[in-house]
Tab-separated table of C-alpha atoms in Angstrom:
chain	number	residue	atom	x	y	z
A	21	UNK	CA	124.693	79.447	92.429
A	22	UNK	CA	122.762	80.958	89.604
A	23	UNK	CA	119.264	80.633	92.194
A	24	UNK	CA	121.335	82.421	94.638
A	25	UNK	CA	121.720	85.119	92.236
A	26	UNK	CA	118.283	85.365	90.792
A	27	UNK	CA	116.971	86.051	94.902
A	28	UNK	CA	119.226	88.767	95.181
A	29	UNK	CA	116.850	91.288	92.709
A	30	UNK	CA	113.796	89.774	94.064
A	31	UNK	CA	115.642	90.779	97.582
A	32	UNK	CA	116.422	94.082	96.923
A	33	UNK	CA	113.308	94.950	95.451
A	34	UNK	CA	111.196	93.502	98.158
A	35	UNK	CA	113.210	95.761	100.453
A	36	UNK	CA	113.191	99.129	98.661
A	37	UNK	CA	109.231	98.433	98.800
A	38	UNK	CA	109.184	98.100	102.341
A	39	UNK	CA	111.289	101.531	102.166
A	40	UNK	CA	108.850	103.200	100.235
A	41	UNK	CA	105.700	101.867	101.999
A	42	UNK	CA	107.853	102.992	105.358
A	43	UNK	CA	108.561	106.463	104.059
A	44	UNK	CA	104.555	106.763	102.704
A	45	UNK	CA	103.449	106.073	106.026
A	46	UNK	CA	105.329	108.457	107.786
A	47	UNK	CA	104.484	111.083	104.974
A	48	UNK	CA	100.704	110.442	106.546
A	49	UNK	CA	102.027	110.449	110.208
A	50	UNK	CA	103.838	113.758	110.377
A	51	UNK	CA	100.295	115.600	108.286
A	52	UNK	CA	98.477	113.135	111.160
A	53	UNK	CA	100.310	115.117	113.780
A	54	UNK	CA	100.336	118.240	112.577
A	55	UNK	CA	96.147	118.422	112.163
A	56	UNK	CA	95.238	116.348	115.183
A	57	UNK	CA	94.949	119.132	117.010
A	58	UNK	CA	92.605	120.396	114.722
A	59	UNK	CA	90.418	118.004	114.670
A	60	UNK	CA	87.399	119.059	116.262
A	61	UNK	CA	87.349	121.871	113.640
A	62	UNK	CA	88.063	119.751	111.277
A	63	UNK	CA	85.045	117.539	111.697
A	64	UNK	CA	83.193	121.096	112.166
A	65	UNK	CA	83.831	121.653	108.585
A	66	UNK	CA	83.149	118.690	107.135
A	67	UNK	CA	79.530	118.343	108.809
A	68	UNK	CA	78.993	122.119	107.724
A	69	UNK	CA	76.624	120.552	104.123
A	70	UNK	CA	74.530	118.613	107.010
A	71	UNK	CA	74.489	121.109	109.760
A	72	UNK	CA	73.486	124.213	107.477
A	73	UNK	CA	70.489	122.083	106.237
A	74	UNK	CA	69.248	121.195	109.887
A	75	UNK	CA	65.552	122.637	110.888
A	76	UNK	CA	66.484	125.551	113.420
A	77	UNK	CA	66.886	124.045	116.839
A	78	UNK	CA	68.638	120.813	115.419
A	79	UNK	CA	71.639	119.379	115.710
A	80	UNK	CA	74.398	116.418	115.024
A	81	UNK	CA	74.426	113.743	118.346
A	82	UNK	CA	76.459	111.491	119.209
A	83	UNK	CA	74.807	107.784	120.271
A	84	UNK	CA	78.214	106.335	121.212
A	85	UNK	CA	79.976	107.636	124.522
A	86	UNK	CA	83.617	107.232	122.532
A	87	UNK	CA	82.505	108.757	119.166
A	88	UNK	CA	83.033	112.198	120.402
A	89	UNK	CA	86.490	111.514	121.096
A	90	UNK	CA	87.559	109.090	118.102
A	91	UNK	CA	85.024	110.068	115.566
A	92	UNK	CA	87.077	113.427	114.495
A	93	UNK	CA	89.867	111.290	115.215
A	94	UNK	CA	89.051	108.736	112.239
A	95	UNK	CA	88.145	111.912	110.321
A	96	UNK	CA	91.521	113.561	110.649
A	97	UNK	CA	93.894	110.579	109.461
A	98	UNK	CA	91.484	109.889	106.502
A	99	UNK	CA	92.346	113.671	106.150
A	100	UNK	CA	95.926	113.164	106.421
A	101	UNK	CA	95.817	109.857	104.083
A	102	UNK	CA	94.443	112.678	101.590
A	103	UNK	CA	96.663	115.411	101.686
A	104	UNK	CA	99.422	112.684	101.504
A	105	UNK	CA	98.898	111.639	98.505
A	106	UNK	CA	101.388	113.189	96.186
A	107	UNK	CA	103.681	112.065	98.052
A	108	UNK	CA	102.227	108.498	98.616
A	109	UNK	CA	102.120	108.818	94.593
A	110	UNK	CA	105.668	110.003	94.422
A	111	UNK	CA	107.114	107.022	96.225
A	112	UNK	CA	105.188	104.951	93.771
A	113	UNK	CA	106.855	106.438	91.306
A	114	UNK	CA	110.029	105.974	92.587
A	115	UNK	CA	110.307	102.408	92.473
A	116	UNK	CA	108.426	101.904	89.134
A	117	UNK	CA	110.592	104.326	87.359
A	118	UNK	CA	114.132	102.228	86.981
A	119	UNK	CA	112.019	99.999	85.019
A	120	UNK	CA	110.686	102.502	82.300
A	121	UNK	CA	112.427	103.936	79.278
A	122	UNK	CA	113.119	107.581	78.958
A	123	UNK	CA	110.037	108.090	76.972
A	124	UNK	CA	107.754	106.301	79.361
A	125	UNK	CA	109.047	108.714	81.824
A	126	UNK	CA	107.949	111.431	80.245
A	127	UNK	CA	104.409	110.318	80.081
A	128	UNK	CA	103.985	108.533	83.403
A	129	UNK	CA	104.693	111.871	85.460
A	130	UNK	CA	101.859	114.014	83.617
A	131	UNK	CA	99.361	111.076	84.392
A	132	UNK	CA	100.630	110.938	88.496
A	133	UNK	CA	100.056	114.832	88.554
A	134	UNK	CA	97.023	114.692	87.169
A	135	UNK	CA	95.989	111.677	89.042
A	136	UNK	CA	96.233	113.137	92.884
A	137	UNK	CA	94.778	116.389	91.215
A	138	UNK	CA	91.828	114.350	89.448
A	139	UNK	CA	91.044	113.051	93.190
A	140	UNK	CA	91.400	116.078	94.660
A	141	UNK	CA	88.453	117.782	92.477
A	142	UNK	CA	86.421	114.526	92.801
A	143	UNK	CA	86.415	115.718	96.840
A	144	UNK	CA	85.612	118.962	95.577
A	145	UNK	CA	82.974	118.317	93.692
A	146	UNK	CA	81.413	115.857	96.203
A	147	UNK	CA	81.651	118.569	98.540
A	148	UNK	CA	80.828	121.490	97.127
A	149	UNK	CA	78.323	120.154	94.810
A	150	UNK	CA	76.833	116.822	95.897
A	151	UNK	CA	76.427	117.514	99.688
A	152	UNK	CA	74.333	120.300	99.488
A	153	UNK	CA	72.104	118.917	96.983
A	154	UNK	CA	71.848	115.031	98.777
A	155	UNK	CA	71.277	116.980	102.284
A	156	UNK	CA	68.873	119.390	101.271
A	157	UNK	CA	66.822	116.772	99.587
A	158	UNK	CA	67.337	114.567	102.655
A	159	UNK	CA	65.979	116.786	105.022
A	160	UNK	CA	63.163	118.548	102.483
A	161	UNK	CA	61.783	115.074	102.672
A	162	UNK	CA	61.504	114.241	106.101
A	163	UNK	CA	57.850	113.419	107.893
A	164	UNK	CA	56.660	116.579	110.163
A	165	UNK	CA	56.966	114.689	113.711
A	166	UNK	CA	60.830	113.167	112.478
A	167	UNK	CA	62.924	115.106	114.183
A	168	UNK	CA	66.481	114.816	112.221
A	169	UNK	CA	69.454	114.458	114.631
A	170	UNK	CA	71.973	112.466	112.559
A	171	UNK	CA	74.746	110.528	114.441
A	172	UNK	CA	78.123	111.590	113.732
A	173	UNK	CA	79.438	108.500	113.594
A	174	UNK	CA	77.044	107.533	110.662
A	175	UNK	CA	78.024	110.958	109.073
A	176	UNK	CA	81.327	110.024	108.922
A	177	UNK	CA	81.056	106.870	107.131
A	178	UNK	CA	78.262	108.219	104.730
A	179	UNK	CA	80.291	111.292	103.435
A	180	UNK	CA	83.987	109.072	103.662
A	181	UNK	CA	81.551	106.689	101.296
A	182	UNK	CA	80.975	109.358	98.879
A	183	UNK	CA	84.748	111.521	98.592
A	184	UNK	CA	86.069	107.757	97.840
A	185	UNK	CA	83.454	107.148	95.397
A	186	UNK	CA	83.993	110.445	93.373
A	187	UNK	CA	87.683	110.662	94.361
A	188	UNK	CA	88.000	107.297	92.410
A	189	UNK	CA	85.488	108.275	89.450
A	190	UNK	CA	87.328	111.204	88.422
A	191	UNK	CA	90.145	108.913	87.666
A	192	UNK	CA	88.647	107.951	84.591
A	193	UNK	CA	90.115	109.731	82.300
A	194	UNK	CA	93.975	108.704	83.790
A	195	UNK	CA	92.604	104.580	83.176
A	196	UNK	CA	91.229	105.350	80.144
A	197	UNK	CA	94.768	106.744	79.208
A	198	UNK	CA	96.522	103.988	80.953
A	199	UNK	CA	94.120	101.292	78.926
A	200	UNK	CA	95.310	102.756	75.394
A	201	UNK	CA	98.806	103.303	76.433
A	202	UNK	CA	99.126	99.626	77.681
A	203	UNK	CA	97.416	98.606	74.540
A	204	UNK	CA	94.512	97.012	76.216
A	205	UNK	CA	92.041	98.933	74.573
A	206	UNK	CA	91.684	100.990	71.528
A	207	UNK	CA	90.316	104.789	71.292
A	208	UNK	CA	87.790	103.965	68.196
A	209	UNK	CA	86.532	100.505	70.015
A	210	UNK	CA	85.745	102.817	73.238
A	211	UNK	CA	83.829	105.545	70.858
A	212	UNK	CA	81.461	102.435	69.335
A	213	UNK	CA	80.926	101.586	72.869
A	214	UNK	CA	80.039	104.961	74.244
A	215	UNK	CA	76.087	104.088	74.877
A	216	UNK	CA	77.093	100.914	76.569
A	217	UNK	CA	79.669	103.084	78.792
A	218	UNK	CA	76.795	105.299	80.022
A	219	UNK	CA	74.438	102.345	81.058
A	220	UNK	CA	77.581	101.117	83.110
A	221	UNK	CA	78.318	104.776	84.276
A	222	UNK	CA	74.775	104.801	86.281
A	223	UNK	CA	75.025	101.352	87.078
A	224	UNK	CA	79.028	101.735	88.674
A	225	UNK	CA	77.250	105.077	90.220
A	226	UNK	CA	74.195	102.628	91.967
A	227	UNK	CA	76.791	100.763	93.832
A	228	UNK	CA	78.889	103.619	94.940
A	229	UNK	CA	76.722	106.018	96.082
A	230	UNK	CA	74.252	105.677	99.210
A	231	UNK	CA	70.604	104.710	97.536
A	232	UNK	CA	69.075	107.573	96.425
A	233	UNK	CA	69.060	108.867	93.109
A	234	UNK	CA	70.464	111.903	93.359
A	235	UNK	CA	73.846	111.119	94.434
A	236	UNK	CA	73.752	108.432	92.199
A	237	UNK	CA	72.942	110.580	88.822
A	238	UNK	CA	75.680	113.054	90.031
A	239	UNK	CA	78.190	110.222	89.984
A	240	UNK	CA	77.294	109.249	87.141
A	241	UNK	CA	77.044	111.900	84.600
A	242	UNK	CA	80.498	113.141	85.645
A	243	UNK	CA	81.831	109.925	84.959
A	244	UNK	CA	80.094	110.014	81.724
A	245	UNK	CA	81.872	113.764	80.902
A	246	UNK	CA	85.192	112.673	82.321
A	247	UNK	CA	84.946	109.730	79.980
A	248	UNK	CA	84.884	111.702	77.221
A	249	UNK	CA	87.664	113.743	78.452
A	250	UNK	CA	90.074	110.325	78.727
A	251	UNK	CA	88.747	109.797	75.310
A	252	UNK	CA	89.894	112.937	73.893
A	253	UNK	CA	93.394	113.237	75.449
A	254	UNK	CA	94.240	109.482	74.744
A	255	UNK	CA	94.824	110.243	71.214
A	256	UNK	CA	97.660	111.596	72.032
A	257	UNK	CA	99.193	108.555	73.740
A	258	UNK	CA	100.594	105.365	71.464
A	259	UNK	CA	100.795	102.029	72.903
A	260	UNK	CA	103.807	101.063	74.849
A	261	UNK	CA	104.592	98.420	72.434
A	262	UNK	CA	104.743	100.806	69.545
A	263	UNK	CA	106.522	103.350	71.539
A	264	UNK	CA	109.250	101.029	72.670
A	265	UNK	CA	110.000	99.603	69.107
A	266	UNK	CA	109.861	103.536	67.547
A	267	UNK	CA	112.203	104.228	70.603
A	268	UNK	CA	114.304	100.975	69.663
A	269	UNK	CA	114.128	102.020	66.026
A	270	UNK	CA	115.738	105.603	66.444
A	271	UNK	CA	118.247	104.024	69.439
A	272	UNK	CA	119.348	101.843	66.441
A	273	UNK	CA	119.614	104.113	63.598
């Protein structure tokens, strides 16, 4: 009887995941439909870094009769896996959150926010910032009789390669806060290790990045700033345990 009754939890919980994995999929079907009909121009604005730094006369092919067709396709639900995030965050949220006190409430919804905004500026900043320098170098560098026509298909995976990389890196500061708060590490251990940090910093920013050292250098130094930044702000944070037996504490007197 009593085995009976320990399945049931396991049960429920195991179906209000499949819930919230349902209703985070369909968040990233409806933004699927509703830009699929943009995605042409969609892929026209993401190859804009590449195709502004093309000698005059050049231009993107395509070596694959399909990738016309299912090339901006890929691009657009990558898109929509992107702009779904908060809400692919929120729904994580929701079935972590019956199992946190009141005070880790408080501090898990600040670190979700910032999370999904983190990743959005790590796009950003590959965008704005990295592409222009990686394709201008690219193409600066070419022999005279090379003439560049890059494949979209290869595009695609080369620039999806990099928003994940810094999309991901610019969480650092939200794991280094997560680390404290969970106790696993300690603020003044993590300053005495700075110098090793940076060495891994480059090294993380090696196997991210396509080989070249440019991209790789600016991985790594914002890695090495937003380091710094976790560092800073997880002052502020106590770990769990000592939160839960000051919250325990105060419950009881």
């Amino acid at each position: 009887m009593s085995s009976v009754e320990d399945t049931q939890p396991l049960i429920s919980h195991l179906i209000e995941l499949r819930d919230r994995l349902l209703k985070a999929l369909m968040a990233v079907l409806v933004v699927f439909l509703a830009l699929v009909y943009f995605a042409n121009d969609i892929y026209t604005f993401v190859s804009a870094p590449l195709v502004s730094q093309l000698p005059t006369g050049a231009s993107m092919i395509a070596t694959d009769v399909a990738s016309p067709f299912f090339t901006p396709i890929k691009l657009t639900l990558v898109v929509s896996v992107f702009v779904a995030v908060p809400m692919i965050l929120y729904q994580v949220w929701a079935f972590v959150a019956p199992g946190l006190y009141k005070h880790e409430k408080r501090l898990v919804i600040p670190l979700l926010i910032s999370s999904s905004l983190l990743f959005y500026c790590g796009v950003a900043f590959a965008y704005f910032v990295v592409f222009p320098l990686v394709f201008g170098f690219f193409t600066s560098i070419a022999p005279v009789d090379v003439q560049i026509a890059t494949d979209i298909a290869s595009y695609l995976d080369f620039i999806l390669a990099l928003f994940m990389a810094f999309g991901i890196a610019f969480e650092i500061p939200v794991a280094i806060i997560l680390l404290v708060w969970t106790g696993a590490v300690d603020p003044d251990d993590l300053r005495k290790k700075r110098p090793y940090i940076v060495v891994a910093a480059f090294v993380v920013g090696m196997f991210l990045t396509p080989p070249d050292v440019i991209s790789q250098t600016l991985l790594a130094i914002p890695m090495c700033l937003l380091f710094e930044v976790g560092l800073f702000f997880s002052r502020f944070y106590k770990p769990r345990d000592e939160e839960s037996s000051e919250s325990e504490e105060q419950s009881q007197g």
